[in-house]
Coordinates of C-alpha atoms in Angstrom, one line a residue:
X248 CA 126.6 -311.5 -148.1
X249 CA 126.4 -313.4 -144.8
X250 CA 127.1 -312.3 -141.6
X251 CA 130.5 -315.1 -141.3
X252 CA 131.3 -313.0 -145.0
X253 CA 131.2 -309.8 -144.2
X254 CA 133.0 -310.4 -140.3
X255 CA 135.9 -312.5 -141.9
X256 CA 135.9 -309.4 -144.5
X257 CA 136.7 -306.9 -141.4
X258 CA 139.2 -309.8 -139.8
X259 CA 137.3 -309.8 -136.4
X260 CA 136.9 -313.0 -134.1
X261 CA 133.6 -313.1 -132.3
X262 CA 134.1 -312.2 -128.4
X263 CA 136.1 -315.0 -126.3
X264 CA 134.8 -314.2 -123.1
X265 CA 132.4 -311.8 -121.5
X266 CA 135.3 -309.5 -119.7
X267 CA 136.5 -309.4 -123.4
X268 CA 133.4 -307.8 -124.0
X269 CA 132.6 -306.1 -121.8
X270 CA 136.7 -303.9 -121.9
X271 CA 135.4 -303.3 -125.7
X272 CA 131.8 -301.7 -124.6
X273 CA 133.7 -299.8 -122.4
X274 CA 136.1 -298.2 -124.6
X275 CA 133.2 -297.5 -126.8
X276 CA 131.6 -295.8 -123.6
X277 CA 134.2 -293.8 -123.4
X278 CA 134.6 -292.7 -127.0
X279 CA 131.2 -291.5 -126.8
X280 CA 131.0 -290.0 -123.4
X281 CA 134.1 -287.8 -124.6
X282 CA 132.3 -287.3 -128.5
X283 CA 129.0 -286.0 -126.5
X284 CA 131.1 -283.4 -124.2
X285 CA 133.2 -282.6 -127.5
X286 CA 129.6 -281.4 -129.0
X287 CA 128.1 -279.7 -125.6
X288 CA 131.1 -277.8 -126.0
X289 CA 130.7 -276.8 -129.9
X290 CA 126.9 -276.1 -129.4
X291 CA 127.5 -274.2 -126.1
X292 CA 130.4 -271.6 -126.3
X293 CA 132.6 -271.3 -123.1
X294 CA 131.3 -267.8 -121.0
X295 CA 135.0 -267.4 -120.6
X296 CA 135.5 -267.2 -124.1
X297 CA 132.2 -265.6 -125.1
X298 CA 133.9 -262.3 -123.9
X299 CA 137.4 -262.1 -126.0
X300 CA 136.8 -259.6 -127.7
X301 CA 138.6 -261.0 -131.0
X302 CA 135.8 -262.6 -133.4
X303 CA 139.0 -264.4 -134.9
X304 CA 140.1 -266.4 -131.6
X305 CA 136.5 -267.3 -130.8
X306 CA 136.1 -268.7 -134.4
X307 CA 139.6 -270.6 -133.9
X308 CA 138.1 -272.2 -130.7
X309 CA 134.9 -273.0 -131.8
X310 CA 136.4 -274.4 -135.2
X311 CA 138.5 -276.8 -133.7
X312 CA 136.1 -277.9 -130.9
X313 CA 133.7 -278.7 -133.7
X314 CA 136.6 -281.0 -135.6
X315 CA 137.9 -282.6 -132.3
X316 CA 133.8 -283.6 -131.9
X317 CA 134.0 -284.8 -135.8
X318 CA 136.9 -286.9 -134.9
X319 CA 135.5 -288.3 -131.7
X320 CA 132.7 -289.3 -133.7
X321 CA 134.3 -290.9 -136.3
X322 CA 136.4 -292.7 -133.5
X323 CA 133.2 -293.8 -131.4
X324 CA 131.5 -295.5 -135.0
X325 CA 134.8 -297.4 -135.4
X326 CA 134.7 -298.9 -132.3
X327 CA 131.3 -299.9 -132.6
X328 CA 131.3 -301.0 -135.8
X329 CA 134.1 -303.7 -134.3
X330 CA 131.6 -304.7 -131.8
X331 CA 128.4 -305.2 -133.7
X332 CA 130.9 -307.6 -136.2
X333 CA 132.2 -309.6 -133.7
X334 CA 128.9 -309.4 -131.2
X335 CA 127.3 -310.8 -134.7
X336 CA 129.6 -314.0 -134.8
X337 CA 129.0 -314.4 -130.7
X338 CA 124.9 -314.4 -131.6
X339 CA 125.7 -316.7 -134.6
X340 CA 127.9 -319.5 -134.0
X341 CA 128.6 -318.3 -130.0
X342 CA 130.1 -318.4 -127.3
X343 CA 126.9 -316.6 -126.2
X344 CA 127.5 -313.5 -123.4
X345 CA 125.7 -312.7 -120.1
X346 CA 124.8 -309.1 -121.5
X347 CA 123.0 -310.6 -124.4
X348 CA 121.5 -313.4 -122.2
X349 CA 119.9 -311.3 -119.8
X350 CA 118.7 -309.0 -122.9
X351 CA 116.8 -311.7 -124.3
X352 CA 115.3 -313.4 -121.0
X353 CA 114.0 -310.3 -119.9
X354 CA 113.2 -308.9 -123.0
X355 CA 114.9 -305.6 -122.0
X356 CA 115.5 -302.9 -125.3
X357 CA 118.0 -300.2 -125.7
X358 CA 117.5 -298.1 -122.6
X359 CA 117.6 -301.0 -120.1
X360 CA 120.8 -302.3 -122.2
X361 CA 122.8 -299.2 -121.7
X362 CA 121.6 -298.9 -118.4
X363 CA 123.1 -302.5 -117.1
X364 CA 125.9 -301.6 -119.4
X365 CA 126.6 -297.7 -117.8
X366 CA 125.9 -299.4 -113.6
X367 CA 128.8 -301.7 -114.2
X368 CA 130.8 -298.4 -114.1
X369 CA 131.0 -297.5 -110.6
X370 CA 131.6 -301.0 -109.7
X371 CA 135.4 -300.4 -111.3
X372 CA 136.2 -297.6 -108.9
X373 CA 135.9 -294.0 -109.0
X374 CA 138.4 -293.3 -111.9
X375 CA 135.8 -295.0 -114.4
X376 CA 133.1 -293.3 -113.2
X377 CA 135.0 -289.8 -113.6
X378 CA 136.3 -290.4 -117.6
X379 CA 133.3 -292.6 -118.7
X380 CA 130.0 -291.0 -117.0
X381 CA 131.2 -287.2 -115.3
X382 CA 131.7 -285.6 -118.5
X383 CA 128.3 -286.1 -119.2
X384 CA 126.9 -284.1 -116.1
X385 CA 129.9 -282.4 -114.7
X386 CA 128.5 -281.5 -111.7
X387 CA 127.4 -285.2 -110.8
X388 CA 129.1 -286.5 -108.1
X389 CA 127.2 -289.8 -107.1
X390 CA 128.4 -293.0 -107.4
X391 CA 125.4 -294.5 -108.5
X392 CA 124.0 -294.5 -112.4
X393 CA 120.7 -292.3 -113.0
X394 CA 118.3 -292.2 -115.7
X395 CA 118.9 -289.1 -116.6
X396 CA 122.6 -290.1 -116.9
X397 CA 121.5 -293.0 -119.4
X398 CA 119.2 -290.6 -121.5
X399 CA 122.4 -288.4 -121.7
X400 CA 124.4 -291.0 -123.3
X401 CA 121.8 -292.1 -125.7
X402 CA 120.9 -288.8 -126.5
X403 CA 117.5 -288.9 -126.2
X404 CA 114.4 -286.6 -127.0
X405 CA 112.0 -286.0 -124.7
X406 CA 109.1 -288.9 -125.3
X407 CA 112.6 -291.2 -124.8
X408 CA 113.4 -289.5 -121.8
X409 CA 110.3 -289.9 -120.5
X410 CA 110.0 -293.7 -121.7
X411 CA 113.1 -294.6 -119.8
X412 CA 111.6 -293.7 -116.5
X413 CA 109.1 -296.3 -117.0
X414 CA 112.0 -299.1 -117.1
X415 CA 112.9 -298.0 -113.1
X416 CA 109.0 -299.0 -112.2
X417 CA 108.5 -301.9 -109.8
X418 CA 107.1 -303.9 -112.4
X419 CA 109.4 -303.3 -115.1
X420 CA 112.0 -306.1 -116.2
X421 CA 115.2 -304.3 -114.5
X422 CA 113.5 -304.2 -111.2
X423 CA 111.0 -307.4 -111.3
X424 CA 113.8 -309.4 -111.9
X425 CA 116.2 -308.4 -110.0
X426 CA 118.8 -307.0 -111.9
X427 CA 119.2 -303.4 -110.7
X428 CA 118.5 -301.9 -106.9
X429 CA 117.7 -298.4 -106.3
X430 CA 118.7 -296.3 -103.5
X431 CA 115.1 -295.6 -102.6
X432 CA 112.0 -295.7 -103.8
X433 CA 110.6 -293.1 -105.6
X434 CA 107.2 -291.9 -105.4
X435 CA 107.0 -289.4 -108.5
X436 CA 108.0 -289.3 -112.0
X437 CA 110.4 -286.6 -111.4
X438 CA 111.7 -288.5 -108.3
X439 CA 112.8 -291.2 -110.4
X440 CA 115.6 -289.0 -111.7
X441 CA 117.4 -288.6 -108.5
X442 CA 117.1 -292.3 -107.5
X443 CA 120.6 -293.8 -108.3
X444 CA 120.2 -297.7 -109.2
X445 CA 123.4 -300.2 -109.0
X446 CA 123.6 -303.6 -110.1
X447 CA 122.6 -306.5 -107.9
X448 CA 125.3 -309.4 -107.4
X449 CA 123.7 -311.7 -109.9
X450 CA 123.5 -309.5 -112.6
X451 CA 127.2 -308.4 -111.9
X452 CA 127.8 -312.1 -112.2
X453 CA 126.1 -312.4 -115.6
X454 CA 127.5 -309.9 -117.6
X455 CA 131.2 -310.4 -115.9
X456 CA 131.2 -314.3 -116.0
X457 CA 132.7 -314.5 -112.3
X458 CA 130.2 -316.4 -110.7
X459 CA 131.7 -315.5 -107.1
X460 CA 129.9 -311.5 -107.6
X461 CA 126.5 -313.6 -106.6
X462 CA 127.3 -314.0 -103.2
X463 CA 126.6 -309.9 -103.0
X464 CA 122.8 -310.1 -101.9
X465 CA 119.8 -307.6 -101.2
X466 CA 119.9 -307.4 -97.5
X467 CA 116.2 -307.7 -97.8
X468 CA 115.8 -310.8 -99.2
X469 CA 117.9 -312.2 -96.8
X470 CA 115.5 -314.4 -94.3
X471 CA 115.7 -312.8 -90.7
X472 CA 118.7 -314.4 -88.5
X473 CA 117.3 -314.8 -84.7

């Protein structure tokens, strides 16, 4: 079956604009972020709770923790199955979107994806940041988006983990290009963890469509003013 078949099939419409798009990859953020913290939860009882002494109440809690993380999951694949249909008639028949554009140009893969996709975040105010990237450390209080933060949300293993650092490198596609800018420069592997990255004003511009978010430029690169 084609891809037009089996999208008409589901009743979607490919993406209008990338704001459009960009509101669904959000929810989707936030269905997972909340699945993720659902299943921390399950798979790491509450110390609280670990001393009732009633077997019975700690296997209430633990039972529905684990179907409130069953129906966050089945929540999160809904919403992505949406998007992969309609992101499928966008890379068909168009309009084309700025996430997807800067993807290709750079060649970026799923780590540097979700990591343009996660640094859009803070740039919506603090209440985003708190229901779409807190629960997965909840004792992060930056503003900024970390790579540990996007190995969280793509649940990782280790070589991943350790794969995503490369991405923050000098020389790597986020950085060469321009895309991201870190709040310093790390001189370690293990540094790379605590250095924050945010989005530079043209990449805010691509995946937003408002052309205006440009103007917002690495004070470095501006020539020196006499």
């Amino acid at each position: 079956m084609s891809i037009q078949n089996e999208t008409a099939a589901l009743n979607v419409k490919p993406f209008a604009t990338d704001l459009e798009y960009l509101t669904a990859e959000l929810a989707w953020v936030h269905a997972r972020t909340r699945r993720i913290e659902a299943s921390q939860l399950t798979l790491e009882q509450d110390p609280v709770l670990a001393r009732v002494q009633s077997g019975r109440i700690r296997a209430v809690y633990t039972d529905a923790t684990a179907s409130m993380a069953g129906q966050l999951a089945r929540e999160e694949e809904t919403i992505r199955q949406e998007i992969d249909a309609r992101l499928a008639l966008n890379r068909a028949d168009g309009p084309g979107l700025g996430l997807d554009r800067l993807c290709l140009e750079h060649g970026l893969g799923q780590f540097e994806r979700a990591a343009l996709l996660l640094a859009t975040i803070p740039c919506l105010g603090y209440p985003m940041m708190e229901s779409h990237v807190m629960p997965l450390r909840p004792r992060y209080s930056s503003t900024t988006i970390d790579a540990g933060i996007v190995s969280l949300f793509l649940e990782l293993d280790m070589k991943g983990g350790l794969e995503g650092l490369l991405s923050l490198l000098p020389d790597a596609p986020l950085r060469k290009a321009g895309l991201v800018a870190l709040t310093y420069e790390p001189r370690t592997p293990a540094s790379v963890l605590d250095a924050g990255f945010e989005l530079t004003g043209k990449t805010l511009a691509a995946i937003t469509g408002i052309p205006g978010f440009a103007g917002f430029a690495d004070p470095d690169l501006l020539p020196d003013v006499d």
